[in-house]
XYZ file of C-alpha atoms in Angstrom:
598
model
C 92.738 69.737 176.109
C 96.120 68.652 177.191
C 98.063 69.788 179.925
C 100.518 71.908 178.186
C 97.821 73.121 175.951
C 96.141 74.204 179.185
C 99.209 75.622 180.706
C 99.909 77.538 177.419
C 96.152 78.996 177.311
C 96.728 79.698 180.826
C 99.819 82.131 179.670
C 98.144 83.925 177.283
C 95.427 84.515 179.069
C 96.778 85.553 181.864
C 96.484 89.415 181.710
C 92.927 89.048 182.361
C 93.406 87.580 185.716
C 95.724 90.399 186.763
C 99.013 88.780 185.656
C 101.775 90.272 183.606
C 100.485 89.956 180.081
C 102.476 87.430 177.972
C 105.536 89.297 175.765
C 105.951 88.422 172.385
C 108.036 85.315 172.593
C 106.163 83.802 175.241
C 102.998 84.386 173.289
C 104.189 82.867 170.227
C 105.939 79.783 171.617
C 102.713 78.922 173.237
C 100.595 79.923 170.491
C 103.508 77.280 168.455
C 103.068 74.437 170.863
C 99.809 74.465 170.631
C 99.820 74.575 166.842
C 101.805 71.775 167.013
C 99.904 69.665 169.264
C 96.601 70.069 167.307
C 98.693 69.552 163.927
C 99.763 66.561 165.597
C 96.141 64.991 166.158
C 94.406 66.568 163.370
C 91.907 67.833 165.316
C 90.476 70.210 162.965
C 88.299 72.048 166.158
C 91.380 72.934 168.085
C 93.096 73.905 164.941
C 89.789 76.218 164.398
C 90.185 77.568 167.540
C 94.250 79.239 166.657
C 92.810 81.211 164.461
C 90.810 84.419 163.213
C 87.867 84.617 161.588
C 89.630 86.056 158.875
C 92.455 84.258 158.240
C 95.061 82.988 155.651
C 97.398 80.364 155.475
C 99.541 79.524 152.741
C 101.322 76.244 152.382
C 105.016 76.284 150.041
C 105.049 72.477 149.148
C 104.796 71.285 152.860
C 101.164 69.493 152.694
C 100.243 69.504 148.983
C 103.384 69.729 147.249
C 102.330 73.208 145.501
C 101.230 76.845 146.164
C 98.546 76.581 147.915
C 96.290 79.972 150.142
C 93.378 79.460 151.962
C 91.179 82.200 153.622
C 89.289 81.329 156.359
C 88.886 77.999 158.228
C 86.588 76.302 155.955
C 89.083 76.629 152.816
C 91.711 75.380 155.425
C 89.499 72.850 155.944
C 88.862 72.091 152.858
C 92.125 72.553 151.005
C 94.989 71.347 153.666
C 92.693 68.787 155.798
C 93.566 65.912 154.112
C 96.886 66.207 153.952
C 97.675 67.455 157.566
C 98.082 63.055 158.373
C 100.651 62.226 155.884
C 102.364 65.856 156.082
C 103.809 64.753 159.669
C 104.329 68.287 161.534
C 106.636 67.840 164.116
C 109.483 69.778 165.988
C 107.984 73.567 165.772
C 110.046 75.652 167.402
C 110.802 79.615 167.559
C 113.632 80.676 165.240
C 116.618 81.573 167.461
C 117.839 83.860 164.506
C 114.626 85.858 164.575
C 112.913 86.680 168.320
C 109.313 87.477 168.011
C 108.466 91.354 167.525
C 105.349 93.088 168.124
C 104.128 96.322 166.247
C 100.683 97.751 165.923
C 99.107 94.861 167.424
C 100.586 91.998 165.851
C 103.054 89.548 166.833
C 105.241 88.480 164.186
C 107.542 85.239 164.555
C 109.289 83.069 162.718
C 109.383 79.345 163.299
C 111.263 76.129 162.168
C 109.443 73.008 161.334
C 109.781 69.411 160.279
C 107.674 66.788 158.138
C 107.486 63.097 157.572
C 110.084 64.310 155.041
C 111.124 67.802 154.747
C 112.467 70.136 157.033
C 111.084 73.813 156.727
C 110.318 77.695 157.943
C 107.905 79.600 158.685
C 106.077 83.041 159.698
C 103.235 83.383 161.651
C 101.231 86.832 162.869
C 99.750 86.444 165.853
C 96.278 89.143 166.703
C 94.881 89.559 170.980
C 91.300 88.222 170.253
C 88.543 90.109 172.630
C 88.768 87.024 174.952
C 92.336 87.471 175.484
C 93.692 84.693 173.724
C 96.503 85.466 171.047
C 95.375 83.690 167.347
C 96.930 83.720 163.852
C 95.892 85.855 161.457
C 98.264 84.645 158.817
C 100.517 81.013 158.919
C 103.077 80.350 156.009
C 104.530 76.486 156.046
C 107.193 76.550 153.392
C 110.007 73.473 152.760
C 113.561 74.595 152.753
C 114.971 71.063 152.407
C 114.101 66.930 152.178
C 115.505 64.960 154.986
C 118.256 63.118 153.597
C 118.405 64.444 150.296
C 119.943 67.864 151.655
C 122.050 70.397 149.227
C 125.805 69.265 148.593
C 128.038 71.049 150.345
C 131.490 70.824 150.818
C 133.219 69.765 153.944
C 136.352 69.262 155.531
C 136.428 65.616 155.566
C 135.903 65.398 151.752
C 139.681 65.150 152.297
C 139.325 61.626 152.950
C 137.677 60.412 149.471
C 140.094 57.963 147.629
C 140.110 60.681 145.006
C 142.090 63.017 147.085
C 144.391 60.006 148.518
C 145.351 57.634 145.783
C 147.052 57.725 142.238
C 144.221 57.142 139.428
C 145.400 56.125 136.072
C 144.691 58.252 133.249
C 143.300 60.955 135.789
C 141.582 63.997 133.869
C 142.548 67.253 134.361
C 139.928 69.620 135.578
C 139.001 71.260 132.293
C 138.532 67.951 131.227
C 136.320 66.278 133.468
C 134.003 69.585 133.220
C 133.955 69.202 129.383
C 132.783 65.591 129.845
C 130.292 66.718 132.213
C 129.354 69.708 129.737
C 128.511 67.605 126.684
C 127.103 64.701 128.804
C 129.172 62.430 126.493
C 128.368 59.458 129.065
C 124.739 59.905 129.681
C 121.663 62.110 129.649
C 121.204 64.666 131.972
C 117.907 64.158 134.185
C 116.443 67.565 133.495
C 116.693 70.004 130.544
C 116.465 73.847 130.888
C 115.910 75.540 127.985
C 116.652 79.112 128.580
C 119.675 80.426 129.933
C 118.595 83.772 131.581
C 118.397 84.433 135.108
C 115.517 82.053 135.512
C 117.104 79.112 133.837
C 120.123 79.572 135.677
C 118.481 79.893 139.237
C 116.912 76.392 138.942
C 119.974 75.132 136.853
C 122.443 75.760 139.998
C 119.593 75.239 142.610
C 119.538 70.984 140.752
C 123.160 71.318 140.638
C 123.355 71.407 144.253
C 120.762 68.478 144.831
C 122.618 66.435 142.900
C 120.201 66.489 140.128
C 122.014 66.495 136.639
C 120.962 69.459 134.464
C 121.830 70.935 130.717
C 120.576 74.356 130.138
C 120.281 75.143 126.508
C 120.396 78.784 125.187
C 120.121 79.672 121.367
C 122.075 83.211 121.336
C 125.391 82.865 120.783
C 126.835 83.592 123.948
C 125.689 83.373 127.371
C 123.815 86.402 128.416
C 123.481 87.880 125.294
C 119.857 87.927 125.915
C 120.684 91.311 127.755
C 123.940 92.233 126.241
C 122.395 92.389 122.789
C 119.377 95.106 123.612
C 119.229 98.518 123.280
C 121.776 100.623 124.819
C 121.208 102.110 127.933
C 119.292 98.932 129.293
C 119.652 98.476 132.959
C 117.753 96.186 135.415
C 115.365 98.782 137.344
C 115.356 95.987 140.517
C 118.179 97.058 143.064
C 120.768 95.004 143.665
C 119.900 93.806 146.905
C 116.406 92.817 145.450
C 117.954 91.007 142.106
C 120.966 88.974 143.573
C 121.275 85.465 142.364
C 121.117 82.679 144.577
C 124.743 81.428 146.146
C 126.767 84.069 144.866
C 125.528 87.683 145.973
C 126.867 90.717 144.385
C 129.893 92.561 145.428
C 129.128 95.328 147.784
C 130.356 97.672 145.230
C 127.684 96.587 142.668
C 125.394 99.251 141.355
C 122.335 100.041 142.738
C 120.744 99.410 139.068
C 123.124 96.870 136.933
C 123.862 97.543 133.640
C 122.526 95.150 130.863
C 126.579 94.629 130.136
C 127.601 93.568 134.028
C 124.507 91.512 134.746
C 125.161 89.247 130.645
C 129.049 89.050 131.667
C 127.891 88.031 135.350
C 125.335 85.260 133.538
C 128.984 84.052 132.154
C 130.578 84.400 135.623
C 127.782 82.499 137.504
C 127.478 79.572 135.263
C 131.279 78.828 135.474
C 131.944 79.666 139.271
C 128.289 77.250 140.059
C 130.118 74.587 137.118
C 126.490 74.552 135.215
C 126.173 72.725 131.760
C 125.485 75.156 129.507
C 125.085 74.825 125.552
C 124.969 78.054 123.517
C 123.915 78.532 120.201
C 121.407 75.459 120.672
C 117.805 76.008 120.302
C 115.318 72.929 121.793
C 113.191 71.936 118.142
C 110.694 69.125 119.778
C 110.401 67.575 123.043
C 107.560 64.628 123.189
C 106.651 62.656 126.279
C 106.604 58.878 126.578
C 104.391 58.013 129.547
C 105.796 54.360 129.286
C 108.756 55.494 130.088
C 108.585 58.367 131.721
C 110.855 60.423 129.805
C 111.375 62.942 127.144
C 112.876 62.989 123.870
C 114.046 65.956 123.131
C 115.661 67.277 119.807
C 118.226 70.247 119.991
C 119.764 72.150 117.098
C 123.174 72.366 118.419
C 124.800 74.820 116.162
C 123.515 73.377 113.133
C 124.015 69.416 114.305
C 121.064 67.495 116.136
C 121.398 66.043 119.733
C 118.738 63.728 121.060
C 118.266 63.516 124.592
C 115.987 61.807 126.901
C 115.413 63.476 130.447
C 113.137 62.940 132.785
C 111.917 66.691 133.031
C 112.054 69.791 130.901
C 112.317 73.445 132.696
C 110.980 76.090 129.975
C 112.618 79.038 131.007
C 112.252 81.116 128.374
C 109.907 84.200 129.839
C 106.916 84.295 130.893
C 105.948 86.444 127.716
C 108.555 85.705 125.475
C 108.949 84.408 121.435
C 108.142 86.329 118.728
C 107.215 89.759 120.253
C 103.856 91.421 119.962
C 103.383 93.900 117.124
C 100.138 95.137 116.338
C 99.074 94.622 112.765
C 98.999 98.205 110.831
C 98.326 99.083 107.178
C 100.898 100.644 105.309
C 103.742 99.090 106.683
C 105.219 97.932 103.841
C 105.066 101.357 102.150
C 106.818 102.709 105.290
C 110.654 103.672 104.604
C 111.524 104.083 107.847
C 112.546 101.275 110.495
C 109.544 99.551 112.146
C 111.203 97.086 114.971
C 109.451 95.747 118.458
C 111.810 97.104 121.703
C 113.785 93.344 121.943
C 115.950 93.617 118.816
C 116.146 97.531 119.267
C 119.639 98.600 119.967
C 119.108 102.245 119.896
C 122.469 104.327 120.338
C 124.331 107.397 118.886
C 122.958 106.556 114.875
C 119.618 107.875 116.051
C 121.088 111.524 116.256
C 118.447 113.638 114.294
C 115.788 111.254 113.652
C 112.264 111.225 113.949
C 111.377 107.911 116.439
C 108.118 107.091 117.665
C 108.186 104.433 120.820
C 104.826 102.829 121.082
C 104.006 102.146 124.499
C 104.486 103.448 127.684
C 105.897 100.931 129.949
C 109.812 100.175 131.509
C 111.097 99.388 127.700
C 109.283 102.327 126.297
C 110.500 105.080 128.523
C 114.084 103.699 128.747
C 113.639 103.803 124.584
C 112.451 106.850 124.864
C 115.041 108.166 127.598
C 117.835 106.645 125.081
C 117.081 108.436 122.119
C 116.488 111.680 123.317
C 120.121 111.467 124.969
C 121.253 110.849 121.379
C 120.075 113.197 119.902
C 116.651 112.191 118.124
C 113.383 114.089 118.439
C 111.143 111.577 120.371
C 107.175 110.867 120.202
C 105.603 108.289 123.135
C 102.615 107.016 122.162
C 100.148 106.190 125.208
C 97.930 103.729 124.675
C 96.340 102.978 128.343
C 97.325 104.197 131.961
C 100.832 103.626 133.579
C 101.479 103.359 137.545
C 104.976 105.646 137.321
C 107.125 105.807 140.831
C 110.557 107.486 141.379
C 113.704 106.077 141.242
C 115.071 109.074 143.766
C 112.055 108.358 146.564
C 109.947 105.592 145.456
C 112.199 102.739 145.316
C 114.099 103.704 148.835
C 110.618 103.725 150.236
C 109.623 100.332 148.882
C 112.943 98.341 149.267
C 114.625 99.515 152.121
C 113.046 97.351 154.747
C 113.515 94.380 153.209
C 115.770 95.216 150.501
C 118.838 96.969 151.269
C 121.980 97.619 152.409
C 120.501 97.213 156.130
C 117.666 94.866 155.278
C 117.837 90.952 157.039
C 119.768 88.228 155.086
C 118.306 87.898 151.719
C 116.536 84.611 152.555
C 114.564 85.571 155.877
C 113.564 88.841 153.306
C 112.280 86.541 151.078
C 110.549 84.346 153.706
C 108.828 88.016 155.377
C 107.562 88.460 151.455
C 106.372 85.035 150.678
C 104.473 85.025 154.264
C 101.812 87.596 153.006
C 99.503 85.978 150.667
C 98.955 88.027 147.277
C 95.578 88.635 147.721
C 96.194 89.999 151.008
C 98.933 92.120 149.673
C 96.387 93.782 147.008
C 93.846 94.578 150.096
C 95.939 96.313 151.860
C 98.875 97.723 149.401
C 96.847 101.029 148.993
C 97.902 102.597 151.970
C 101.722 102.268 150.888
C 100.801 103.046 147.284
C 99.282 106.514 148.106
C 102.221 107.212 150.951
C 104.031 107.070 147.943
C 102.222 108.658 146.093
C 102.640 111.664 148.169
C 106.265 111.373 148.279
C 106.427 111.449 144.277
C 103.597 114.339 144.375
C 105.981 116.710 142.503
C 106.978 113.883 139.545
C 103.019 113.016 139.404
C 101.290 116.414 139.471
C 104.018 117.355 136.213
C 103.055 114.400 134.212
C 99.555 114.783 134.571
C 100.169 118.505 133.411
C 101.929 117.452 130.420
C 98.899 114.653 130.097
C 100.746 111.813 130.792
C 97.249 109.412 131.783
C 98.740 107.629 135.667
C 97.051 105.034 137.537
C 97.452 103.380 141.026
C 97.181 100.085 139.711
C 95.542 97.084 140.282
C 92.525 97.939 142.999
C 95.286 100.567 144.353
C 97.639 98.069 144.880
C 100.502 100.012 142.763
C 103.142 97.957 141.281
C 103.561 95.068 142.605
C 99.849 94.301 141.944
C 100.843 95.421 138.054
C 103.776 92.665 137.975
C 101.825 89.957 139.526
C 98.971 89.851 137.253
C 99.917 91.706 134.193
C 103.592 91.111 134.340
C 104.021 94.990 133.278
C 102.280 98.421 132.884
C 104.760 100.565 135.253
C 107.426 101.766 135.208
C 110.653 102.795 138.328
C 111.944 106.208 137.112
C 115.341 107.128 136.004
C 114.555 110.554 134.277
C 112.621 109.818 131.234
C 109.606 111.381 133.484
C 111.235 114.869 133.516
C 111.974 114.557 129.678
C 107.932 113.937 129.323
C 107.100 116.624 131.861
C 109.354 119.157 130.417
C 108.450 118.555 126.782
C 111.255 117.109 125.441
C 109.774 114.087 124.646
C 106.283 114.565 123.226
C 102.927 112.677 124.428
C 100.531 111.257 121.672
C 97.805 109.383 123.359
C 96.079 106.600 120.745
C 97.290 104.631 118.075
C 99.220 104.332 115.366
C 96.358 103.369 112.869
C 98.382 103.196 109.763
C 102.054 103.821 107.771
C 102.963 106.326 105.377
C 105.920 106.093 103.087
C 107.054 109.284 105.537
C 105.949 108.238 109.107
C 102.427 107.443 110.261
C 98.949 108.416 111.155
C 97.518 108.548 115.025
C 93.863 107.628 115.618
C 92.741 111.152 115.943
C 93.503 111.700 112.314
C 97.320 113.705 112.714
C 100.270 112.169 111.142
C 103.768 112.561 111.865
C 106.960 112.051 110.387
C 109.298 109.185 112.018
C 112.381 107.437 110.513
C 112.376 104.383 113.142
C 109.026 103.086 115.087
C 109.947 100.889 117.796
C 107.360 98.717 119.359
C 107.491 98.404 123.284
C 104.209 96.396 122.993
C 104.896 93.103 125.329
C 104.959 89.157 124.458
C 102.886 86.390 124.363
C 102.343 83.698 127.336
C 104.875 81.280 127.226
C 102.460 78.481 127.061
C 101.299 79.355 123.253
C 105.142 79.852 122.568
C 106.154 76.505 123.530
C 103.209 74.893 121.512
C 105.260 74.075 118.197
C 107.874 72.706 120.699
C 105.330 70.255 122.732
C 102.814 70.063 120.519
C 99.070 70.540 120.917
C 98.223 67.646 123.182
C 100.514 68.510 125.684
C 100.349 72.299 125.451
C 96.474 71.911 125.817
C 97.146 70.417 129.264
C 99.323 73.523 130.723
C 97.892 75.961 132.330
C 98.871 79.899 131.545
C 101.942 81.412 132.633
C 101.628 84.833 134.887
C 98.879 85.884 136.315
C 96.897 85.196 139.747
C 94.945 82.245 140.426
C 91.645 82.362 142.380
C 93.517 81.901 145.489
C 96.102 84.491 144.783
C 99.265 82.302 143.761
C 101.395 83.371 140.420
C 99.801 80.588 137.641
C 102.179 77.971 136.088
C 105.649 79.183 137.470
C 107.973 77.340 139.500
C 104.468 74.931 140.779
C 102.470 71.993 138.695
C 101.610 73.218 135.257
C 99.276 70.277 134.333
C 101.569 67.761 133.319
C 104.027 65.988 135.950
C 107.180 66.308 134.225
C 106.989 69.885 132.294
C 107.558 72.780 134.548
C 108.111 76.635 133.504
C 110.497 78.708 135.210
C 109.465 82.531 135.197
C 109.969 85.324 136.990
C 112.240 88.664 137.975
C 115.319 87.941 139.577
C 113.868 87.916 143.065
C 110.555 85.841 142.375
C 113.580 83.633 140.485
C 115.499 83.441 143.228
C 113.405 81.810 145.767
C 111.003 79.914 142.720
C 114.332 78.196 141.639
C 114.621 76.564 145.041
C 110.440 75.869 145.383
C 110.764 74.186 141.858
C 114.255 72.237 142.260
C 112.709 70.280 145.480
C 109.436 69.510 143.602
C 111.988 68.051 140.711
C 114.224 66.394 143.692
C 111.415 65.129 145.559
C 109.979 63.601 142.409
C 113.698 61.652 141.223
C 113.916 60.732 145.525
C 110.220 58.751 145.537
C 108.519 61.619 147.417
C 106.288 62.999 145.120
C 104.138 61.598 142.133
């Protein structure tokens, strides 16, 4: 052991030999220098020796270029080992922004880092073992930036470019320089997005500001019509605190829960302000992949005209379940008279007055259906199908956000880095405890739904919503009043199936039929890897793995990390997981064009 590795087990040690015991920052900086000194020599016993038994450590792109989580020494061993030589760690250091805390035990600090080539953050916890010395129980390494390929930003002595002190002949005005840039009349871009939501415009602007030329192409008509045109009374049920886009957050006036209107006109907003190529009405056809070359040809419907284009990457960011929506397959439908339509190209409002509407399904989309019809006026059936974890709007999501997400929560991007630094599978072991506080706190809203026999579950092993969204990608739903309708009867509860169409309305699986003029299916998507097939074609589709979902090791499958082959990536996510997977997938893509990555 070295000297200062002595001195610093000397420090926290030292309430055992009658000293003051070590306070949090003095714990963790030694804790951090010794990290770093057994980082430095790879010395894999040392390294042992930092933590707990049961530990975690998750790596964001800083030794293996993915999302990596191991639990317990021998899958650090085994998983980051290798890579701790050519990784580099150097320069840990305490986070000046962010002095250690300590709360029930554990020390929590952040820490800066560099690599051979990346500069990044962390988080570590820090547990008092039984022989006094202070170990982690959790490490995240994540990469915020590559050494000398940093994000653009403007500065004060741009003012000495030629551009800005010499006459150019035949300058172009603004608008015309961004056209040229637009329709990448001069070249092709390096990476094509196709999908211009919030998840292809995250990664879109995050490129932009790496220097990395993108197109993002979108077939509806106009930019964010992919919310503008669904049903009425759509609204994003993330706060807006937890759903701001990356570089430009949201006024402080913003509503707590965006309307589908604001957040498509702010889609418009974003991509002008943040100068990002976007094509509407354009729709990707084929994209095949020359190995020899190492780029794409891709073929886009432009409005009815073809463009061919050759990148060097394609972002899908389409959804993780997106295309043609899932409707189950029911006799009779063609003898229905009614309207039979799935919950995406259902735009509900005041024509719905007086009708009969069944919403099948009883997730986010299917109550706010539900919620939407009632207010106009139609006499509404839910039909449940499985379980849904239901928390409150007025209690539940104050509870859940306001730590990290909220008008008094830390900067968005150290609440990010306090989210990412608790592996998933962690999270789902010990999320019950919050999921039942709530519980308790929505007691009231609960104990009416299950009189009205609305079936509830806690999720996941217990683990509530969040565990819902990480491996199902739905199956809950945030309250904002449909619950009372159900409670109070308003909105009727048929548990089953709809096993068949009359020319009327339909038949449930217990044998009772009902009248309905519109049936509007809330029933989910498919994975975005079988939608893409016709796009990619079977050979390369067959490589990919699934998007959504949780790995063995507890990371989200497919999104924003390796998908199988080295120049596909998807893009997936709610705005938050978009907003820090859009910078996680832009470095991959950077570090790839820089020579840094395979």
């Amino acid at each position: 052991m070295s000297d200062t590795a002595a001195w610093d087990q000397e420090i926290v040690t030292s309430e055992h030999d009658g000293a003051e015991p070590a306070g949090p920052a003095q714990a963790a900086a030694s804790w951090l220098r010794q990290f770093e000194d057994a980082l430095a020599s790879c010395d894999l016993s040392r390294l042992e020796d930092l933590f707990v038994a049961d530990c975690w450590w998750r790596d964001i792109l800083a030794i293996t270029w993915d999302l990596q989580t191991a639990r317990g020494f021998d899958q650090i061993r085994n998983k980051f080992a290798d890579g701790l030589s050519a990784a580099g760690f150097k320069d840990l250091a305490l986070d000046p922004a962010n002095p250690p805390t300590e709360a029930d035990g554990v020390i929590t600090a952040f820490y800066t880092f560099a690599t051979a080539v990346a500069r990044g953050r962390g988080i570590v916890r820090l547990q008092n073992g039984s022989d006094g010395a202070v170990r982690a129980w959790t490490v995240l390494t994540k990469v915020e930036e590559l050494i000398g390929h940093e994000e653009r930003r403007t500065s004060v002595h741009d003012a000495a470019r030629e551009a800005h002190n010499e006459p150019v002949s035949g300058r172009l005005t603004w608008p015309e320089k961004r056209e040229r840039e637009r329709e990448f009349a001069d070249t092709d871009p390096d990476v094509v997005v196709i999908g211009a939501g919030h998840a292809g415009l995250t990664v879109a602007a995050r490129l932009g500001h790496l220097g990395v030329s993108t197109l993002v192409v979108e077939k509806s008509q106009r930019l964010g019509d992919v919310w503008r045109l669904r049903y009425n009374n759509l609204s994003l049920h993330d706060t807006k605190w937890y759903g701001q886009m990356p570089y430009l957050p949201y006024p402080d006036n913003w509503p707590v829960f965006a309307p589908k209107e604001l957040i498509a006109d702010w889609f418009e907003a974003y991509a002008w302000i943040l100068q990002i190529n976007v094509w509407t009405s354009s729709e990707a056809r084929r994209a095949d992949y020359d190995e020899t070359t190492g780029r794409w040809t891709v073929r886009i419907d432009r409005d009815g005209t073809e463009r061919v284009l050759h990148p060097k990457h394609v972002v899908f960011a389409t959804g993780a379940f997106s295309g043609d929506p899932t409707i189950p397959a029911i006799d009779g439908i063609e003898e229905f008279g009614g309207e039979a339509i799935h919950s995406s190209a259902h735009h509900g409002g005041r024509d719905l007055a007086g009708k009969n509407v069944v919403v099948v399904g009883t997730g986010a989309s299917a109550h706010d259906v539900a919620q939407d019809a009632y207010e106009q006026g139609a006499h509404v059936t839910m039909v449940q199908r499985g379980p849904t974890y239901v928390v409150s709007s007025r209690f539940g999501v104050p509870a859940m956000h306001e730590a990290l997400y909220s008008e008094t929560s830390p900067p968005v991007d150290d609440a990010d880095l306090i989210a990412l630094s608790t592996p998933w599978n962690l999270f789902l072991e010990i999320a019950g405890p919050s999921v039942e506080a709530l519980a308790e706190i929505d007691k009231e809203l609960l104990d009416g739904l299950r009189s009205a026999g609305f079936q509830l579950t806690n999720g996941i092993n217990g683990s509530g919503l969040f565990g819902l969204s990480l491996t199902r990608g739905g199956g809950y739903y945030i309250d904002k009043g449909c619950s009372q309708l159900i409670i109070d009867r308003k909105i009727e509860l048929q548990h089953g199936e709809i096993t068949r169409f009359t020319p009327t309305g339909v038949t449930y699986s217990d044998g009772t039929t009902a009248d309905a003029d519109v049936v509007v299916f809330a029933t989910g998507w498919p994975n975005m890897r079988d939608t893409i097939r016709p796009i990619i074609g079977d050979e390369v589709a067959d490589q990919l793995t699934p998007v959504w979902g949780l790995d063995e090791q507890g990371e989200i499958q497919g999104t924003f990390r390796p998908t199988g082959h080295p120049r596909l990536w998807y893009m997936a996510g709610g705005f938050q997981q978009s907003r820090y997977g859009s910078k996680i997938l832009a470095l991959q893509i950077k570090a790839v064009e820089a020579g840094l990555k395979n």
